[in-house]
Tab-separated table of N, CA and C in Angstrom:
chain	number	residue	atom	x	y	z
A	1	UNK	N	-8.166	19.249	-1.503
A	1	UNK	CA	-6.894	18.674	-1.097
A	1	UNK	C	-6.301	17.918	-2.275
A	2	UNK	N	-5.011	18.114	-2.559
A	2	UNK	CA	-4.375	17.365	-3.646
A	2	UNK	C	-4.426	15.865	-3.352
A	3	UNK	N	-4.518	15.076	-4.397
A	3	UNK	CA	-4.606	13.627	-4.186
A	3	UNK	C	-3.251	12.941	-4.292
A	4	UNK	N	-2.205	13.675	-4.596
A	4	UNK	CA	-0.861	13.131	-4.755
A	4	UNK	C	-0.168	13.107	-3.385
A	5	UNK	N	0.425	12.001	-3.010
A	5	UNK	CA	1.091	11.892	-1.706
A	5	UNK	C	2.236	12.895	-1.589
A	6	UNK	N	2.885	13.208	-2.692
A	6	UNK	CA	4.022	14.120	-2.651
A	6	UNK	C	3.582	15.579	-2.477
A	7	UNK	N	2.288	15.856	-2.650
A	7	UNK	CA	1.760	17.218	-2.517
A	7	UNK	C	1.074	17.458	-1.175
A	8	UNK	N	1.078	16.478	-0.300
A	8	UNK	CA	0.389	16.611	0.986
A	8	UNK	C	1.171	17.521	1.933
A	9	UNK	N	0.468	18.065	2.903
A	9	UNK	CA	1.081	18.950	3.885
A	9	UNK	C	1.958	18.166	4.860
A	10	UNK	N	2.863	18.861	5.540
A	10	UNK	CA	3.655	18.188	6.580
A	10	UNK	C	2.757	17.589	7.667
A	11	UNK	N	1.623	18.231	7.960
A	11	UNK	CA	0.701	17.715	8.973
A	11	UNK	C	0.116	16.365	8.546
A	12	UNK	N	-0.114	16.205	7.253
A	12	UNK	CA	-0.646	14.944	6.739
A	12	UNK	C	0.362	13.818	6.996
A	13	UNK	N	1.607	14.057	6.643
A	13	UNK	CA	2.654	13.048	6.880
A	13	UNK	C	2.834	12.789	8.372
A	14	UNK	N	2.791	13.851	9.171
A	14	UNK	CA	2.949	13.695	10.620
A	14	UNK	C	1.837	12.837	11.203
A	15	UNK	N	0.629	12.992	10.688
A	15	UNK	CA	-0.508	12.182	11.157
A	15	UNK	C	-0.212	10.696	10.987
A	16	UNK	N	0.484	10.335	9.915
A	16	UNK	CA	0.840	8.933	9.667
A	16	UNK	C	1.984	8.444	10.548
A	17	UNK	N	2.576	9.346	11.346
A	17	UNK	CA	3.606	8.926	12.305
A	17	UNK	C	3.048	8.764	13.704
A	18	UNK	N	1.827	9.241	13.932
A	18	UNK	CA	1.192	9.086	15.236
A	18	UNK	C	0.768	7.630	15.427
A	19	UNK	N	0.590	7.269	16.676
A	19	UNK	CA	0.179	5.901	17.017
A	19	UNK	C	-1.328	5.747	16.797
A	20	UNK	N	-1.695	5.109	15.699
A	20	UNK	CA	-3.100	4.819	15.387
A	20	UNK	C	-3.209	3.434	14.776
A	21	UNK	N	-4.242	2.723	15.161
A	21	UNK	CA	-4.598	1.501	14.467
A	21	UNK	C	-5.228	1.918	13.145
A	22	UNK	N	-4.990	1.151	12.117
A	22	UNK	CA	-5.472	1.485	10.782
A	22	UNK	C	-6.315	0.324	10.248
A	23	UNK	N	-6.854	0.518	9.062
A	23	UNK	CA	-7.504	-0.580	8.362
A	23	UNK	C	-6.843	-0.735	7.004
A	24	UNK	N	-6.858	-1.972	6.526
A	24	UNK	CA	-6.412	-2.300	5.174
A	24	UNK	C	-7.598	-2.905	4.455
A	25	UNK	N	-7.880	-2.395	3.273
A	25	UNK	CA	-8.943	-2.950	2.447
A	25	UNK	C	-8.322	-3.549	1.193
A	26	UNK	N	-8.591	-4.834	0.977
A	26	UNK	CA	-8.228	-5.513	-0.261
A	26	UNK	C	-9.529	-6.027	-0.868
A	27	UNK	N	-9.446	-6.498	-2.094
A	27	UNK	CA	-10.645	-6.993	-2.766
A	27	UNK	C	-10.605	-8.506	-2.909
A	28	UNK	N	-11.714	-9.141	-2.537
A	28	UNK	CA	-11.864	-10.582	-2.740
A	28	UNK	C	-12.075	-10.855	-4.230
A	29	UNK	N	-11.998	-12.114	-4.604
A	29	UNK	CA	-12.155	-12.479	-6.018
A	29	UNK	C	-13.520	-12.094	-6.582
A	30	UNK	N	-14.548	-11.971	-5.709
A	30	UNK	CA	-15.873	-11.556	-6.190
A	30	UNK	C	-16.023	-10.034	-6.212
A	31	UNK	N	-14.956	-9.302	-5.877
A	31	UNK	CA	-14.982	-7.853	-5.905
A	31	UNK	C	-15.419	-7.202	-4.604
A	32	UNK	N	-15.852	-7.989	-3.637
A	32	UNK	CA	-16.284	-7.417	-2.365
A	32	UNK	C	-15.062	-7.042	-1.518
A	33	UNK	N	-15.210	-6.007	-0.675
A	33	UNK	CA	-14.075	-5.561	0.132
A	33	UNK	C	-13.821	-6.460	1.335
A	34	UNK	N	-12.561	-6.676	1.623
A	34	UNK	CA	-12.099	-7.387	2.810
A	34	UNK	C	-11.349	-6.338	3.636
A	35	UNK	N	-11.885	-5.968	4.796
A	35	UNK	CA	-11.324	-4.890	5.612
A	35	UNK	C	-10.863	-5.472	6.941
A	36	UNK	N	-9.596	-5.223	7.288
A	36	UNK	CA	-9.030	-5.753	8.529
A	36	UNK	C	-8.192	-4.689	9.231
A	37	UNK	N	-8.102	-4.767	10.559
A	37	UNK	CA	-7.233	-3.837	11.296
A	37	UNK	C	-5.766	-4.219	11.110
A	38	UNK	N	-4.928	-3.204	10.950
A	38	UNK	CA	-3.493	-3.420	10.740
A	38	UNK	C	-2.713	-2.230	11.277
A	39	UNK	N	-1.421	-2.397	11.363
A	39	UNK	CA	-0.501	-1.285	11.560
A	39	UNK	C	0.050	-0.917	10.196
A	40	UNK	N	0.218	0.367	9.946
A	40	UNK	CA	0.687	0.843	8.639
A	40	UNK	C	1.833	1.821	8.850
A	41	UNK	N	2.811	1.760	7.971
A	41	UNK	CA	3.845	2.788	7.955
A	41	UNK	C	3.834	3.459	6.592
A	42	UNK	N	4.109	4.739	6.595
A	42	UNK	CA	4.142	5.533	5.371
A	42	UNK	C	5.566	5.988	5.109
A	43	UNK	N	6.037	5.741	3.906
A	43	UNK	CA	7.332	6.226	3.434
A	43	UNK	C	7.019	7.246	2.343
A	44	UNK	N	6.913	8.508	2.741
A	44	UNK	CA	6.530	9.562	1.799
A	44	UNK	C	7.541	9.676	0.670
A	45	UNK	N	8.835	9.602	1.001
A	45	UNK	CA	9.866	9.765	-0.026
A	45	UNK	C	9.756	8.718	-1.125
A	46	UNK	N	9.404	7.494	-0.764
A	46	UNK	CA	9.252	6.416	-1.748
A	46	UNK	C	7.837	6.365	-2.321
A	47	UNK	N	6.900	7.045	-1.671
A	47	UNK	CA	5.508	7.013	-2.124
A	47	UNK	C	4.835	5.678	-1.882
A	48	UNK	N	5.190	5.021	-0.751
A	48	UNK	CA	4.605	3.713	-0.448
A	48	UNK	C	4.145	3.629	1.003
A	49	UNK	N	3.139	2.809	1.209
A	49	UNK	CA	2.679	2.429	2.546
A	49	UNK	C	2.983	0.946	2.700
A	50	UNK	N	3.309	0.538	3.921
A	50	UNK	CA	3.667	-0.858	4.163
A	50	UNK	C	2.880	-1.433	5.328
A	51	UNK	N	2.532	-2.708	5.176
A	51	UNK	CA	1.834	-3.472	6.215
A	51	UNK	C	2.592	-4.785	6.366
A	52	UNK	N	2.961	-5.130	7.595
A	52	UNK	CA	3.567	-6.444	7.807
A	52	UNK	C	2.461	-7.417	8.205
A	53	UNK	N	2.603	-8.654	7.753
A	53	UNK	CA	1.581	-9.664	8.015
A	53	UNK	C	2.172	-11.052	7.765
A	54	UNK	N	1.357	-12.060	7.933
A	54	UNK	CA	1.774	-13.447	7.656
A	54	UNK	C	1.399	-13.812	6.228
A	55	UNK	N	2.243	-14.614	5.594
A	55	UNK	CA	1.989	-14.953	4.188
A	55	UNK	C	0.735	-15.800	3.996
A	56	UNK	N	0.214	-16.402	5.065
A	56	UNK	CA	-0.992	-17.224	4.960
A	56	UNK	C	-2.285	-16.425	5.166
A	57	UNK	N	-2.178	-15.110	5.321
A	57	UNK	CA	-3.367	-14.299	5.614
A	57	UNK	C	-4.261	-14.137	4.383
A	58	UNK	N	-5.515	-13.842	4.637
A	58	UNK	CA	-6.487	-13.609	3.570
A	58	UNK	C	-6.124	-12.370	2.764
A	59	UNK	N	-5.605	-11.345	3.424
A	59	UNK	CA	-5.228	-10.126	2.705
A	59	UNK	C	-4.130	-10.406	1.686
A	60	UNK	N	-3.175	-11.242	2.037
A	60	UNK	CA	-2.124	-11.631	1.096
A	60	UNK	C	-2.729	-12.453	-0.045
A	61	UNK	N	-3.595	-13.389	0.293
A	61	UNK	CA	-4.247	-14.210	-0.735
A	61	UNK	C	-5.041	-13.344	-1.714
A	62	UNK	N	-5.735	-12.334	-1.196
A	62	UNK	CA	-6.497	-11.448	-2.080
A	62	UNK	C	-5.593	-10.735	-3.075
A	63	UNK	N	-4.466	-10.240	-2.605
A	63	UNK	CA	-3.528	-9.538	-3.484
A	63	UNK	C	-2.932	-10.493	-4.505
A	64	UNK	N	-2.526	-11.662	-4.044
A	64	UNK	CA	-1.894	-12.625	-4.952
A	64	UNK	C	-2.878	-13.215	-5.965
A	65	UNK	N	-4.178	-13.173	-5.676
A	65	UNK	CA	-5.183	-13.699	-6.603
A	65	UNK	C	-5.464	-12.732	-7.755
A	66	UNK	N	-5.048	-11.487	-7.598
A	66	UNK	CA	-5.246	-10.495	-8.658
A	66	UNK	C	-4.234	-10.704	-9.773
A	67	UNK	N	-4.572	-10.200	-10.941
A	67	UNK	CA	-3.592	-10.215	-12.034
A	67	UNK	C	-2.430	-9.316	-11.649
A	68	UNK	N	-1.225	-9.626	-12.107
A	68	UNK	CA	-0.066	-8.792	-11.774
A	68	UNK	C	-0.341	-7.320	-12.114
A	69	UNK	N	-0.045	-6.448	-11.157
A	69	UNK	CA	-0.231	-5.029	-11.356
A	69	UNK	C	-1.659	-4.527	-11.230
A	70	UNK	N	-2.583	-5.402	-10.805
A	70	UNK	CA	-3.988	-4.997	-10.709
A	70	UNK	C	-4.583	-5.143	-9.307
A	71	UNK	N	-3.761	-5.383	-8.327
A	71	UNK	CA	-4.260	-5.549	-6.953
A	71	UNK	C	-4.367	-4.187	-6.283
A	72	UNK	N	-5.571	-3.648	-6.213
A	72	UNK	CA	-5.798	-2.361	-5.554
A	72	UNK	C	-5.991	-2.597	-4.051
A	73	UNK	N	-5.511	-1.640	-3.267
A	73	UNK	CA	-5.679	-1.703	-1.816
A	73	UNK	C	-5.751	-0.287	-1.273
A	74	UNK	N	-6.316	-0.169	-0.076
A	74	UNK	CA	-6.386	1.120	0.610
A	74	UNK	C	-6.110	0.910	2.088
A	75	UNK	N	-5.434	1.873	2.686
A	75	UNK	CA	-5.248	1.907	4.126
A	75	UNK	C	-5.842	3.218	4.634
A	76	UNK	N	-6.400	3.148	5.831
A	76	UNK	CA	-7.084	4.314	6.387
A	76	UNK	C	-6.854	4.362	7.889
A	77	UNK	N	-6.835	5.581	8.427
A	77	UNK	CA	-6.801	5.758	9.875
A	77	UNK	C	-7.669	6.950	10.234
A	78	UNK	N	-8.232	6.878	11.457
A	78	UNK	CA	-9.156	7.893	11.943
A	78	UNK	C	-8.792	8.241	13.379
A	79	UNK	N	-8.884	9.512	13.704
A	79	UNK	CA	-8.717	9.974	15.082
A	79	UNK	C	-9.668	11.148	15.269
A	80	UNK	N	-10.819	10.875	15.865
A	80	UNK	CA	-11.830	11.921	16.010
A	80	UNK	C	-12.275	12.380	14.635
A	81	UNK	N	-12.180	13.687	14.377
A	81	UNK	CA	-12.542	14.230	13.074
A	81	UNK	C	-11.421	14.181	12.060
A	82	UNK	N	-10.234	13.751	12.497
A	82	UNK	CA	-9.102	13.648	11.565
A	82	UNK	C	-9.097	12.274	10.926
A	83	UNK	N	-8.827	12.241	9.624
A	83	UNK	CA	-8.766	10.962	8.933
A	83	UNK	C	-7.843	11.089	7.730
A	84	UNK	N	-7.325	9.951	7.287
A	84	UNK	CA	-6.479	9.921	6.092
A	84	UNK	C	-6.592	8.546	5.449
A	85	UNK	N	-6.644	8.546	4.134
A	85	UNK	CA	-6.701	7.309	3.356
A	85	UNK	C	-5.640	7.363	2.270
A	86	UNK	N	-4.968	6.235	2.069
A	86	UNK	CA	-3.983	6.069	1.006
A	86	UNK	C	-4.434	4.904	0.136
A	87	UNK	N	-4.452	5.097	-1.175
A	87	UNK	CA	-4.853	4.044	-2.105
A	87	UNK	C	-3.747	3.801	-3.120
A	88	UNK	N	-3.718	2.595	-3.649
A	88	UNK	CA	-2.753	2.306	-4.698
A	88	UNK	C	-2.695	0.838	-5.047
A	89	UNK	N	-1.666	0.514	-5.820
A	89	UNK	CA	-1.434	-0.863	-6.248
A	89	UNK	C	-0.623	-1.577	-5.169
A	90	UNK	N	-1.059	-2.779	-4.827
A	90	UNK	CA	-0.405	-3.547	-3.762
A	90	UNK	C	0.354	-4.722	-4.332
A	91	UNK	N	1.442	-5.036	-3.686
A	91	UNK	CA	2.192	-6.250	-4.004
A	91	UNK	C	2.722	-6.840	-2.709
A	92	UNK	N	2.994	-8.121	-2.745
A	92	UNK	CA	3.506	-8.829	-1.578
A	92	UNK	C	5.006	-9.038	-1.765
A	93	UNK	N	5.781	-8.557	-0.801
A	93	UNK	CA	7.234	-8.718	-0.835
A	93	UNK	C	7.642	-9.751	0.195
A	94	UNK	N	8.534	-10.637	-0.196
A	94	UNK	CA	8.945	-11.715	0.690
A	94	UNK	C	10.436	-11.692	1.035
A	95	UNK	N	11.220	-10.852	0.356
A	95	UNK	CA	12.660	-10.897	0.591
A	95	UNK	C	12.996	-10.334	1.973
A	96	UNK	N	14.023	-10.890	2.574
A	96	UNK	CA	14.385	-10.577	3.953
A	96	UNK	C	14.674	-9.091	4.163
A	97	UNK	N	15.324	-8.439	3.215
A	97	UNK	CA	15.651	-7.017	3.375
A	97	UNK	C	14.376	-6.178	3.430
A	98	UNK	N	13.422	-6.467	2.588
A	98	UNK	CA	12.153	-5.718	2.585
A	98	UNK	C	11.394	-5.949	3.885
A	99	UNK	N	11.382	-7.198	4.354
A	99	UNK	CA	10.686	-7.518	5.601
A	99	UNK	C	11.367	-6.816	6.777
A	100	UNK	N	12.692	-6.882	6.848
A	100	UNK	CA	13.427	-6.237	7.944
A	100	UNK	C	13.186	-4.727	7.955
A	101	UNK	N	13.202	-4.107	6.782
A	101	UNK	CA	12.949	-2.669	6.670
A	101	UNK	C	11.542	-2.336	7.169
A	102	UNK	N	10.554	-3.109	6.761
A	102	UNK	CA	9.169	-2.863	7.173
A	102	UNK	C	8.990	-3.071	8.674
A	103	UNK	N	9.639	-4.081	9.237
A	103	UNK	CA	9.553	-4.330	10.683
A	103	UNK	C	10.190	-3.171	11.450
A	104	UNK	N	11.317	-2.664	10.973
A	104	UNK	CA	11.979	-1.538	11.637
A	104	UNK	C	11.097	-0.289	11.599
A	105	UNK	N	10.447	-0.043	10.486
A	105	UNK	CA	9.547	1.114	10.367
A	105	UNK	C	8.339	0.945	11.291
A	106	UNK	N	7.825	-0.271	11.367
A	106	UNK	CA	6.707	-0.560	12.275
A	106	UNK	C	7.130	-0.279	13.721
A	107	UNK	N	8.307	-0.747	14.094
A	107	UNK	CA	8.806	-0.536	15.460
A	107	UNK	C	8.956	0.947	15.760
A	108	UNK	N	9.414	1.730	14.792
A	108	UNK	CA	9.540	3.172	14.986
A	108	UNK	C	8.174	3.813	15.222
A	109	UNK	N	7.191	3.445	14.437
A	109	UNK	CA	5.877	4.082	14.569
A	109	UNK	C	5.120	3.603	15.800
A	110	UNK	N	5.141	2.299	16.055
A	110	UNK	CA	4.294	1.734	17.103
A	110	UNK	C	5.009	1.463	18.421
A	111	UNK	N	6.313	1.734	18.474
A	111	UNK	CA	7.025	1.648	19.745
A	111	UNK	C	7.284	0.249	20.247
A	112	UNK	N	7.136	-0.730	19.386
A	112	UNK	CA	7.469	-2.110	19.776
A	112	UNK	C	7.876	-2.882	18.538
A	113	UNK	N	8.804	-3.778	18.738
A	113	UNK	CA	9.280	-4.602	17.623
A	113	UNK	C	8.554	-5.942	17.699
A	114	UNK	N	7.860	-6.324	16.627
A	114	UNK	CA	7.164	-7.618	16.642
A	114	UNK	C	8.160	-8.774	16.799
A	115	UNK	N	7.692	-9.843	17.417
A	115	UNK	CA	8.528	-11.043	17.553
A	115	UNK	C	8.880	-11.574	16.171
A	116	UNK	N	10.065	-12.169	16.041
A	116	UNK	CA	10.431	-12.750	14.743
A	116	UNK	C	9.377	-13.768	14.287
A	117	UNK	N	9.139	-13.795	12.998
A	117	UNK	CA	8.144	-14.698	12.433
A	117	UNK	C	8.610	-15.117	11.042
A	118	UNK	N	8.963	-16.382	10.849
A	118	UNK	CA	9.443	-16.820	9.534
A	118	UNK	C	8.359	-16.736	8.450
A	119	UNK	N	7.115	-16.565	8.854
A	119	UNK	CA	6.007	-16.448	7.899
A	119	UNK	C	5.730	-14.993	7.508
A	120	UNK	N	6.484	-14.041	8.056
A	120	UNK	CA	6.203	-12.623	7.822
A	120	UNK	C	6.538	-12.212	6.390
A	121	UNK	N	5.638	-11.410	5.823
A	121	UNK	CA	5.814	-10.786	4.516
A	121	UNK	C	5.401	-9.320	4.648
A	122	UNK	N	5.592	-8.573	3.591
A	122	UNK	CA	5.231	-7.163	3.560
A	122	UNK	C	4.257	-6.919	2.417
A	123	UNK	N	3.179	-6.242	2.734
A	123	UNK	CA	2.305	-5.722	1.683
A	123	UNK	C	2.771	-4.298	1.446
A	124	UNK	N	3.189	-4.023	0.230
A	124	UNK	CA	3.643	-2.685	-0.113
A	124	UNK	C	2.661	-2.079	-1.101
A	125	UNK	N	2.156	-0.914	-0.767
A	125	UNK	CA	1.173	-0.220	-1.602
A	125	UNK	C	1.855	0.995	-2.211
A	126	UNK	N	1.937	1.017	-3.539
A	126	UNK	CA	2.458	2.177	-4.243
A	126	UNK	C	1.309	3.167	-4.372
A	127	UNK	N	1.434	4.272	-3.676
A	127	UNK	CA	0.317	5.201	-3.506
A	127	UNK	C	0.077	6.027	-4.764
A	128	UNK	N	-1.171	5.990	-5.234
A	128	UNK	CA	-1.548	6.865	-6.342
A	128	UNK	C	-2.666	7.834	-5.953
A	129	UNK	N	-3.163	7.714	-4.731
A	129	UNK	CA	-4.176	8.649	-4.242
A	129	UNK	C	-4.042	8.767	-2.731
A	130	UNK	N	-4.006	10.018	-2.273
A	130	UNK	CA	-3.959	10.307	-0.839
A	130	UNK	C	-5.040	11.339	-0.559
A	131	UNK	N	-5.829	11.075	0.473
A	131	UNK	CA	-6.889	12.017	0.815
A	131	UNK	C	-7.101	12.022	2.313
A	132	UNK	N	-7.801	13.027	2.781
A	132	UNK	CA	-8.102	13.076	4.195
A	132	UNK	C	-8.278	14.487	4.691
A	133	UNK	N	-8.511	14.566	5.982
A	133	UNK	CA	-8.654	15.841	6.686
A	133	UNK	C	-7.922	15.685	8.011
A	134	UNK	N	-6.781	16.332	8.134
A	134	UNK	CA	-5.970	16.153	9.347
A	134	UNK	C	-5.810	17.416	10.168
A	135	UNK	N	-6.360	18.511	9.732
A	135	UNK	CA	-6.160	19.786	10.421
A	135	UNK	C	-7.325	20.180	11.300
A	136	UNK	N	-8.011	19.206	11.896
A	136	UNK	CA	-9.092	19.497	12.839
A	136	UNK	C	-8.770	18.844	14.162
A	137	UNK	N	-8.900	19.576	15.256
A	137	UNK	CA	-8.654	18.993	16.573
A	137	UNK	C	-7.196	18.656	16.790
A	138	UNK	N	-6.941	18.056	17.891
A	138	UNK	CA	-5.596	17.656	18.273
A	138	UNK	C	-5.543	16.141	18.424
A	139	UNK	N	-4.383	15.539	18.183
A	139	UNK	CA	-4.268	14.090	18.352
A	139	UNK	C	-4.498	13.691	19.808
A	140	UNK	N	-5.161	12.573	19.994
A	140	UNK	CA	-5.401	12.053	21.345
A	140	UNK	C	-4.184	11.310	21.855
A	141	UNK	N	-3.532	10.590	20.960
A	141	UNK	CA	-2.312	9.876	21.318
A	141	UNK	C	-1.314	10.132	20.201
A	142	UNK	N	-0.122	10.518	20.561
A	142	UNK	CA	0.874	10.799	19.535
A	142	UNK	C	2.189	10.143	19.895
A	143	UNK	N	2.762	9.496	18.944
A	143	UNK	CA	4.092	8.937	19.068
A	143	UNK	C	4.756	9.191	17.731
A	144	UNK	N	5.786	9.977	17.708
A	144	UNK	CA	6.438	10.307	16.441
A	144	UNK	C	7.603	9.375	16.208
A	145	UNK	N	7.857	9.143	14.944
A	145	UNK	CA	8.985	8.273	14.577
A	145	UNK	C	10.292	8.994	14.890
A	146	UNK	N	11.272	8.222	15.301
A	146	UNK	CA	12.584	8.802	15.627
A	146	UNK	C	13.364	9.077	14.366
């Protein structure tokens, strides 16, 4: 399977539009992984994955503790034998337009709009590796973005 997000099959992108809980992995200052459940949206055209969260979270702290341009992160989702992982450089965005865009994408994928939160930020991962196996079995729960 190609590792470039732009070379993935339509089924791969569609899998990222289904309703699945995902995980986000960031690295602590000692190099150990910090893995937490999150909602993720994929913007294939921009080559980025986005996670909305609070600016006081450990995942944000892990990214901000890295040297600029060196914060690696991965998001993953699994459904039976189907799985997909996206890896890349992460940054924390705080501007209102980026947050609003990420919240709207989250609402499209997960079917609910999170309550307003003045502490909300966006973790944006510029994808440099995409992998997975999505062509086995059928989705158990599917909700496609409008």
